[in-house]
Tab-separated table of C-alpha atoms in Angstrom:
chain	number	residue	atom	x	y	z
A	11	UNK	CA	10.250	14.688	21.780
A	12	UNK	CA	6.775	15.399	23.207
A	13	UNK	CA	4.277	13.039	24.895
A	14	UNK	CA	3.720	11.749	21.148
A	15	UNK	CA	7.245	11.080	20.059
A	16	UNK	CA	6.516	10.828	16.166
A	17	UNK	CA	8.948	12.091	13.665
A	18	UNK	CA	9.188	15.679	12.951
A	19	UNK	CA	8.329	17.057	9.957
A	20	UNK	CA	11.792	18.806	8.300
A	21	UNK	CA	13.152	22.489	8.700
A	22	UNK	CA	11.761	25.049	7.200
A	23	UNK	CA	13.142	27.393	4.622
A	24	UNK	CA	14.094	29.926	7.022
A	25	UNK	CA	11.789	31.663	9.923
A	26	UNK	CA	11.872	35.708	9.424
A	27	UNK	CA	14.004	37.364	11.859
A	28	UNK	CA	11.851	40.209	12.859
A	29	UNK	CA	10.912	40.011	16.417
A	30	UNK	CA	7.721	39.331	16.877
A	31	UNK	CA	6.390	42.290	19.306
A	32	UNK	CA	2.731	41.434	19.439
A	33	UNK	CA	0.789	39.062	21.393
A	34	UNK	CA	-0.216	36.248	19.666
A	35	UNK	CA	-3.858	36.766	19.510
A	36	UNK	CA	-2.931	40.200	17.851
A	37	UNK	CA	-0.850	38.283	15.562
A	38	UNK	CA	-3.550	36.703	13.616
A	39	UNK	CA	-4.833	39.981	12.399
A	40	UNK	CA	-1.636	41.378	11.507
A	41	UNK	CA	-1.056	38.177	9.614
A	42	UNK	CA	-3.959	38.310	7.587
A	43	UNK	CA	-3.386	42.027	7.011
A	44	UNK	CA	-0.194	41.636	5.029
A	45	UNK	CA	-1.021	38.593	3.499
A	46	UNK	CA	-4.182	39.279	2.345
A	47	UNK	CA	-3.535	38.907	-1.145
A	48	UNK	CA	-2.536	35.955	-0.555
A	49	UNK	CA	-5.418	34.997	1.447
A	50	UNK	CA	-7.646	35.856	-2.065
A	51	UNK	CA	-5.209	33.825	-4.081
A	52	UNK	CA	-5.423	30.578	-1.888
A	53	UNK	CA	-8.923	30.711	-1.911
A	54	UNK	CA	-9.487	30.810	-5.287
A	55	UNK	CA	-7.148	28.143	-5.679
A	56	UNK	CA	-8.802	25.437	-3.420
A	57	UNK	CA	-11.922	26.595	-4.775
A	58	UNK	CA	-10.645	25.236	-8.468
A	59	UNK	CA	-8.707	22.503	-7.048
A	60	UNK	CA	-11.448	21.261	-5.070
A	61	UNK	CA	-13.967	21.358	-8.387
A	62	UNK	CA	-13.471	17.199	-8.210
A	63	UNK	CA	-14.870	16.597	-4.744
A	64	UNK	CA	-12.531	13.688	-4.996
A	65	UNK	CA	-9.291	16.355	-4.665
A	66	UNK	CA	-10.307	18.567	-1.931
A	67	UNK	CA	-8.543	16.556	0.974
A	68	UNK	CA	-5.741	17.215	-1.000
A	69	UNK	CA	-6.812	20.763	-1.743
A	70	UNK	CA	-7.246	21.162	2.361
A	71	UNK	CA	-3.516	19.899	2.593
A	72	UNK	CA	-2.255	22.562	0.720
A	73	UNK	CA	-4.246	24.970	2.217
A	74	UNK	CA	-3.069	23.870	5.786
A	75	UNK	CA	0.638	24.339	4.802
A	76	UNK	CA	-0.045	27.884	3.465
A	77	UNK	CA	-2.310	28.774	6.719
A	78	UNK	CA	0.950	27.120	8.963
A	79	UNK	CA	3.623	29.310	7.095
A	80	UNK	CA	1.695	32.540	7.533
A	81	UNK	CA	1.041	31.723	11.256
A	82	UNK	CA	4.481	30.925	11.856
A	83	UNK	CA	6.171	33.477	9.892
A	84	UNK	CA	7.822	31.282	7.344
A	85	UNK	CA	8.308	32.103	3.677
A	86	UNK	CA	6.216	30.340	1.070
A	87	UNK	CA	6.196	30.018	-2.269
A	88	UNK	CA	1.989	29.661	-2.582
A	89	UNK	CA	1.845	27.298	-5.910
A	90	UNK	CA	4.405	25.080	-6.209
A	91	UNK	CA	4.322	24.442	-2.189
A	92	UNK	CA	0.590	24.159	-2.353
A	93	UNK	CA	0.467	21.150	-4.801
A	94	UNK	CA	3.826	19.417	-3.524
A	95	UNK	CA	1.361	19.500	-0.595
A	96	UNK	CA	-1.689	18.813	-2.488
A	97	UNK	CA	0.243	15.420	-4.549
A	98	UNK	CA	2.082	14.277	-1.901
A	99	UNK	CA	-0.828	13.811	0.813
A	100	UNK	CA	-3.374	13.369	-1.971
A	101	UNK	CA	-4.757	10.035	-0.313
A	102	UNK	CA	-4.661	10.778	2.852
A	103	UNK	CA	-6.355	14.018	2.320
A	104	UNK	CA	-8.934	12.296	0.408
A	105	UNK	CA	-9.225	9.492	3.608
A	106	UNK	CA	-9.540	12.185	6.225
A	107	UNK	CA	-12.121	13.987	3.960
A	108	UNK	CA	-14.491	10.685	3.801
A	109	UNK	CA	-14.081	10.171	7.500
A	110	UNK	CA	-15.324	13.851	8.486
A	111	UNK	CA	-17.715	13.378	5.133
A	112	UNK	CA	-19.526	10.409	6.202
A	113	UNK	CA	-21.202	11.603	10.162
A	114	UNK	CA	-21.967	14.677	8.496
A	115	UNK	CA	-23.727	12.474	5.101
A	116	UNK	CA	-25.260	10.416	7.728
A	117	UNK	CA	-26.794	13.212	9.731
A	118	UNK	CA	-28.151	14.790	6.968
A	119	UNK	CA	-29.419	11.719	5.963
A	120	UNK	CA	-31.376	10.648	9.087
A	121	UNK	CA	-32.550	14.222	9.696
A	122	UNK	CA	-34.113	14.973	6.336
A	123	UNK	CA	-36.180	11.372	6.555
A	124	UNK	CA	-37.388	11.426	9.816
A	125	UNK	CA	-40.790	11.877	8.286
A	126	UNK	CA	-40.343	8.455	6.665
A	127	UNK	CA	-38.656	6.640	9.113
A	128	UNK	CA	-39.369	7.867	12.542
A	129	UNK	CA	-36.364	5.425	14.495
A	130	UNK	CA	-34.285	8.234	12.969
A	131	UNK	CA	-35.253	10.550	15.658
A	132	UNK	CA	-33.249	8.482	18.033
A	133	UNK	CA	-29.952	8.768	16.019
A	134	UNK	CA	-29.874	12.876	15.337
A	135	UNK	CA	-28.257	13.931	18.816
A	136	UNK	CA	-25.680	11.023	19.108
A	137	UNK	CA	-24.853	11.549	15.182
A	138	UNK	CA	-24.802	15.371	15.856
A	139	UNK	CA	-22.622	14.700	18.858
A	140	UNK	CA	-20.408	12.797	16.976
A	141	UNK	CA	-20.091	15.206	14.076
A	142	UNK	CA	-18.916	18.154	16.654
A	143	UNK	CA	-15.952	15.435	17.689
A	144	UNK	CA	-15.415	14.988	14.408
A	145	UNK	CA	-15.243	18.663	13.850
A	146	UNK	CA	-13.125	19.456	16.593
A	147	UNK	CA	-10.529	16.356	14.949
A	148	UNK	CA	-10.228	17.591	12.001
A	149	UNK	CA	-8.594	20.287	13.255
A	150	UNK	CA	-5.508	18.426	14.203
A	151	UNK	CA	-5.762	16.032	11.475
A	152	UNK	CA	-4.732	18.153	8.203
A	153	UNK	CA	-1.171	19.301	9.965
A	154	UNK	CA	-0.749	15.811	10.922
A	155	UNK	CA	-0.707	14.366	7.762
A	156	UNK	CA	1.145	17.459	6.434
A	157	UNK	CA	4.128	17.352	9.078
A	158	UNK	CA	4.386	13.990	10.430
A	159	UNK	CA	5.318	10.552	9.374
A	160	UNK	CA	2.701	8.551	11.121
A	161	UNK	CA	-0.040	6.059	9.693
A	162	UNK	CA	-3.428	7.715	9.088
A	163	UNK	CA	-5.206	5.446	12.219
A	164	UNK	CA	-2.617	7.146	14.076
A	165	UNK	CA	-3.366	10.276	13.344
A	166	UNK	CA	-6.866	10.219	13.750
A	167	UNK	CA	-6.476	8.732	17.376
A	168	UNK	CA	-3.937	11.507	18.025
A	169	UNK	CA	-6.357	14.036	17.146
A	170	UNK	CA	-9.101	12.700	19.131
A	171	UNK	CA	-6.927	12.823	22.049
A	172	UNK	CA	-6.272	16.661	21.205
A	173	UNK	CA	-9.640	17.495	20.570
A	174	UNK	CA	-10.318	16.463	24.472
A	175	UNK	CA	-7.089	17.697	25.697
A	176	UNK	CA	-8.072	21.264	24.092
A	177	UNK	CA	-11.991	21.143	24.786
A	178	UNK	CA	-12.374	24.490	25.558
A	179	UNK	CA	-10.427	25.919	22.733
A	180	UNK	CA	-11.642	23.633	20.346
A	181	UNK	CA	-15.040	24.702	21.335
A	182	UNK	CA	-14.149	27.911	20.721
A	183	UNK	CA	-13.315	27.547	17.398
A	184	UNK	CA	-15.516	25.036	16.269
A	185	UNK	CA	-18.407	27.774	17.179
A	186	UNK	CA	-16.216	30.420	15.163
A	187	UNK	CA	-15.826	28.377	12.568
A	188	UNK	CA	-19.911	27.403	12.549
A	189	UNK	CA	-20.750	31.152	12.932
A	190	UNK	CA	-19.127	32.454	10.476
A	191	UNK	CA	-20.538	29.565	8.376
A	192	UNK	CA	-23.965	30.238	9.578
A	193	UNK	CA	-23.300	33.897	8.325
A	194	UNK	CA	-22.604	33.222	5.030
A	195	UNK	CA	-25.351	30.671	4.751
A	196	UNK	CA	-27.752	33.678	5.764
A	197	UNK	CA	-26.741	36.468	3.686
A	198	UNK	CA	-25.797	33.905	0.739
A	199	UNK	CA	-25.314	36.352	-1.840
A	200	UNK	CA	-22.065	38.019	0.384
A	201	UNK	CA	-21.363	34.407	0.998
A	202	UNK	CA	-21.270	32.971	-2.828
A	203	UNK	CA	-18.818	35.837	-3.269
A	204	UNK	CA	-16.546	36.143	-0.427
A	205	UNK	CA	-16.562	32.198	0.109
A	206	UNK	CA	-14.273	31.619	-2.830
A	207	UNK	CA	-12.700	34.793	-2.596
A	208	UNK	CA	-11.538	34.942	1.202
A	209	UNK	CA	-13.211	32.943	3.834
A	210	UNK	CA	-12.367	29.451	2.602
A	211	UNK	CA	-8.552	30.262	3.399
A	212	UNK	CA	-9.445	32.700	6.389
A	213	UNK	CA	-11.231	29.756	7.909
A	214	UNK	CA	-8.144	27.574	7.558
A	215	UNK	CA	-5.824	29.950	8.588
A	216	UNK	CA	-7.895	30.408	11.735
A	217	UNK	CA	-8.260	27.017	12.855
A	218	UNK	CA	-4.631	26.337	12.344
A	219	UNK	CA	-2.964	29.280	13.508
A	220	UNK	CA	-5.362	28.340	16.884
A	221	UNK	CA	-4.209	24.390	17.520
A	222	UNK	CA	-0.917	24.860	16.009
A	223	UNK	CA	0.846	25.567	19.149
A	224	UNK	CA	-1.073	22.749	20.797
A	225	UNK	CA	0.605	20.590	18.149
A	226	UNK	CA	3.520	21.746	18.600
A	227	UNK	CA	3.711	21.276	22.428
A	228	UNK	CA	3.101	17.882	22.528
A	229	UNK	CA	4.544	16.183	19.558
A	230	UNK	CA	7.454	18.506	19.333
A	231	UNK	CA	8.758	19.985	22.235
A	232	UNK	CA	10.337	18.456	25.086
């Protein structure tokens, strides 16, 4: 076991034999090129689930097990595996949703009153400090609770420890993740469409096809 030592999650349903001739960041294109359909179909399908608020840790489960399977190659059968996800994680979903819900809520909070209540000034760069760690966690913290057995304070201090191990790369993604983000926010009327239809799983699939292999490493391999 790796540097973790946590129980693994089980064996698959069977990885593709196909060699896989590309480099890996090539691999994330071709990926999303024959799966696209899929890609549509899981985004709709959070968006719906997620209609509650209340569900949509669970709904980010079930996306992160879709987004693993196409990164790693494994067969999938998108609904029923999405809400076996989906019910079996519901409350930790929903736990690690309130923890990355309330820096952001409390950013937001002490930005938009600063008028009012001018000590708030003081508290926007340690809150937006803490909401890029928090970022950068969540990363790691959906195929935690999707693959391993471990208590949920565990995995959150596992995946601050890999989003300092990783800086750089979680950097990197974190500004992908904000640009593209920032993107749809400015052109909202290509956003409000391709949102539900696309980048809601695209995002997913990019952060966890990225720290997978991090994962992996150190909580896996030997």
């Amino acid at each position: 076991m790796g540097i973790f030592s946590f129980t693994q999650h089980g064996p698959g349903r069977g990885v593709k034999k196909d060699a896989r001739k590309l480099k890996r960041p090539f691999l994330i294109f071709y990926y999303l090129f024959i799966n696209l359909t899929k890609f549509i179909k899981m985004s709709l399908l959070f968006t719906l689930t997620s209609l509650p608020v209340v569900t949509i840790g669970a709904s980010i489960c079930g996306l992160t097990y879709f987004s693993y399977s196409v990164a790693e190659d494994k067969p999938i059968f998108l609904f029923s595996d999405y809400f076996e996800k989906f019910r079996k994680n519901f409350f930790k979903g929903l736990f690690a949703f309130l923890f990355t819900l309330i820096p952001l809520v409390s950013f937001f909070v002490c930005y938009f009153n600063i008028g009012r209540i001018p000590h708030f000034r003081n508290l926007i760069f340690p809150l937006l400090l803490v909401n890029i760690i928090v970022l950068m966690m969540s990363f790691y913290i959906y195929p935690q609770i999707i693959f391993y057995d471990i208590e949920f304070f565990g995995i959150i201090k596992n995946s601050f420890i890999f989003a300092m191990i990783k800086l750089p790369l979680n950097i990197f993604v974190a500004f992908i993740v904000l640009l593209i983000l920032y993107l749809a926010f400015l052109i909202p009327h290509i956003g409000y469409v391709l949102s539900p239809l696309f980048l809601i799983a695209f995002i997913n699939y990019f952060v966890t096809f990225s720290v997978w292999p991090t994962i992996k490493k150190h909580m896996e391999d030997e």
